[in-house]
Tab-separated table of C-alpha atoms in Angstrom:
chain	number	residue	atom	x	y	z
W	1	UNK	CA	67.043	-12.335	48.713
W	2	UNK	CA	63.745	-11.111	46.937
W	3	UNK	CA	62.681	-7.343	46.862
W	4	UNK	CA	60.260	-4.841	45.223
W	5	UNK	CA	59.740	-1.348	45.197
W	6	UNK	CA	56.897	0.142	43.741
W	7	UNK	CA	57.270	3.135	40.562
W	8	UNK	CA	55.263	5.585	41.877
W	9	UNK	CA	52.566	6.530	40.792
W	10	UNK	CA	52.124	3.647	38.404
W	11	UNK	CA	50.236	0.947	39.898
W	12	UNK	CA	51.461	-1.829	38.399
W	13	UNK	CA	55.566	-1.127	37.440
W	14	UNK	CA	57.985	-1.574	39.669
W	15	UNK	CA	61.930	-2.558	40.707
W	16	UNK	CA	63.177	-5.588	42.235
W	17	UNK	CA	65.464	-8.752	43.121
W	18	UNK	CA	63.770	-12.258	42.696
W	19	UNK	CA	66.060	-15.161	44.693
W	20	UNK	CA	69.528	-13.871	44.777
W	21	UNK	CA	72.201	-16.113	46.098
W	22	UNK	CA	73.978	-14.680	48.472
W	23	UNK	CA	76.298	-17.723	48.904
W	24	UNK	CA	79.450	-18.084	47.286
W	25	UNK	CA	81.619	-21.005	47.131
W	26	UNK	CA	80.762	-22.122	50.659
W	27	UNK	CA	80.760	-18.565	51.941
W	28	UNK	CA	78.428	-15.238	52.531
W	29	UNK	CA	79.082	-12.532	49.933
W	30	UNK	CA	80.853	-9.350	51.467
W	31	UNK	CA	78.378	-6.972	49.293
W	32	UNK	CA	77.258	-7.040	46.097
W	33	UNK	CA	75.093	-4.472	43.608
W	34	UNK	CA	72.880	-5.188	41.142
W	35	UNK	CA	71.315	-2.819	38.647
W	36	UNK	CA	67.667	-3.384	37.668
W	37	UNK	CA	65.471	-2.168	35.290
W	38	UNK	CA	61.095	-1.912	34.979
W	39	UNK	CA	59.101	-4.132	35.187
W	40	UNK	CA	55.043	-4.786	34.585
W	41	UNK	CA	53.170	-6.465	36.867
W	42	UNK	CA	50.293	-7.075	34.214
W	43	UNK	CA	47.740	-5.850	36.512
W	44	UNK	CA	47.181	-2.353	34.505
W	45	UNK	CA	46.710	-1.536	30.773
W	46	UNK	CA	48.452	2.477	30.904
W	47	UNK	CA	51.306	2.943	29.494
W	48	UNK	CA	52.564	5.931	31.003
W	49	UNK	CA	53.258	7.194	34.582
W	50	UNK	CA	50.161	9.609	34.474
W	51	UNK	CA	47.632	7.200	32.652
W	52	UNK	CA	44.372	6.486	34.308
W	53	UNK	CA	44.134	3.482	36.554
W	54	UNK	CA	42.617	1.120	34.112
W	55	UNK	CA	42.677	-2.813	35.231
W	56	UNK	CA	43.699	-5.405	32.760
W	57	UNK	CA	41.228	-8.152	32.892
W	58	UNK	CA	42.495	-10.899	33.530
W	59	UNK	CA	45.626	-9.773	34.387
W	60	UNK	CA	48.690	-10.057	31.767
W	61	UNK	CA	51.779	-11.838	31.951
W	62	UNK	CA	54.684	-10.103	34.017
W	63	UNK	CA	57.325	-8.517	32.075
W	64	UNK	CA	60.326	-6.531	31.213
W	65	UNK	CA	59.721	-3.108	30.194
W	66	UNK	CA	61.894	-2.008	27.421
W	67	UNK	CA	63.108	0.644	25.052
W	68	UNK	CA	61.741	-1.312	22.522
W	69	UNK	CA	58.283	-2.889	24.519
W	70	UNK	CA	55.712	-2.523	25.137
W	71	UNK	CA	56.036	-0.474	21.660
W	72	UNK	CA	53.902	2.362	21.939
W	73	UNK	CA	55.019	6.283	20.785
W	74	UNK	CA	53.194	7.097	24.184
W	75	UNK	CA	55.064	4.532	26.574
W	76	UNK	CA	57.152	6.063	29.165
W	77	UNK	CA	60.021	4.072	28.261
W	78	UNK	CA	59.591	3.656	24.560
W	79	UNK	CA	62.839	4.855	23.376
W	80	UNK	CA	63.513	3.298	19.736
W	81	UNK	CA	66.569	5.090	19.434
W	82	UNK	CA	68.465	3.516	21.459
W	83	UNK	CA	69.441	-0.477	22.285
W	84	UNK	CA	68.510	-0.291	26.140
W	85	UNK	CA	67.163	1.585	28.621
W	86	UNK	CA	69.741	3.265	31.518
W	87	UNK	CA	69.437	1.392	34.613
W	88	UNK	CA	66.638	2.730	37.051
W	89	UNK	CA	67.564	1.288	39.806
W	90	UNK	CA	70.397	-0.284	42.040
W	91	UNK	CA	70.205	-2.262	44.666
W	92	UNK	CA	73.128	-2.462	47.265
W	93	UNK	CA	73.476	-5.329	49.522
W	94	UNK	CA	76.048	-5.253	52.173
W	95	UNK	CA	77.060	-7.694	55.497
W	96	UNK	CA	77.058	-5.616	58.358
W	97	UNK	CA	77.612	-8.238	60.655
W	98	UNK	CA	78.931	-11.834	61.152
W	99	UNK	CA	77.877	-14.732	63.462
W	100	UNK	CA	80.379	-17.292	64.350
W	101	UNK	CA	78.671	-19.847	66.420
W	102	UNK	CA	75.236	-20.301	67.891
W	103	UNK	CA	73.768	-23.840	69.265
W	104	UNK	CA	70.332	-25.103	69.470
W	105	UNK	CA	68.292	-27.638	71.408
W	106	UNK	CA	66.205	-29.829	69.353
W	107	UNK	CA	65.270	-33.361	70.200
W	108	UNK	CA	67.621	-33.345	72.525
W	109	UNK	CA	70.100	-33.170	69.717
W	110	UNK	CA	72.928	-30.566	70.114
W	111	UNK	CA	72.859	-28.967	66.934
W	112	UNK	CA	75.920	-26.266	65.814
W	113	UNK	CA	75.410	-23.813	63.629
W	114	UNK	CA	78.187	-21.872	61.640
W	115	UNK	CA	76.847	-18.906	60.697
W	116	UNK	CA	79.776	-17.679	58.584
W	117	UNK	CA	79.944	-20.590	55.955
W	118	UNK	CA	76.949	-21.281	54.039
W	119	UNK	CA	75.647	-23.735	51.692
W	120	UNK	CA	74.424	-22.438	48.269
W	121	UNK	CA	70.524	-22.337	48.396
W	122	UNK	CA	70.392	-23.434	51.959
W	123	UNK	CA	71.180	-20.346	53.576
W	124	UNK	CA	73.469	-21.819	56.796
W	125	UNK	CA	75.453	-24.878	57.096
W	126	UNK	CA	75.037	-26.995	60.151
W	127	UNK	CA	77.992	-28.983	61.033
């Protein structure tokens, strides 16, 4: 699972999830939460939530924000006080429902698909 949410109004910081497993020793995870911090897309030279939309050209490297970077007095996260910033965000990922069995027609090849065991970085098993 990937996922990002925007920090409005900033238009280049944001939240997210970048290719987690959701397969676990042959089967899907129950739920899981993960806590995420900021992050700069590179696309934007302000360093605060109110600065003017200035474009960085070309665009800089993605990267963590920290307490510690980018290491400005006027950053909206420079904190140098303190080892790390408090988590911003988390994100909550829960199986609602299951699939047992479901077949498909391809070929002419009867193919069965078990839904509820999984193969890590494949997604579903086929058996």
């Amino acid at each position: 699972v990937s996922a990002v949410v925007r920090l409005v109004p900033s238009p280049d910081w944001f939240v997210g999830l970048d290719s987690v497993e959701l397969c676990s020793q042959g089967y899907w995870l129950d739920s899981i939460s993960i806590q995420v911090g900021p992050i700069d897309a590179g696309s934007d030279n302000g360093l605060t939530f109110t600065s003017p939309d200035w474009s960085s050209e070309p665009p800089g490297p993605v990267n963590l924000i920290t307490a510690h970077s980018p290491k400005h007095p006027a950053g909206s996260f420079f904190y140098p006080d303190i080892q790390e910033l408090p988590v911003l965000a988390t994100f909550h990922l829960h199986k609602d429902k299951m699939y047992r069995l479901s077949e498909t027609q391809s070929n002419n090849v009867l193919v069965l698909l078990d839904v509820s065991t999984c193969v890590s970085g494949q997604g579903v098993s086929s058996e």
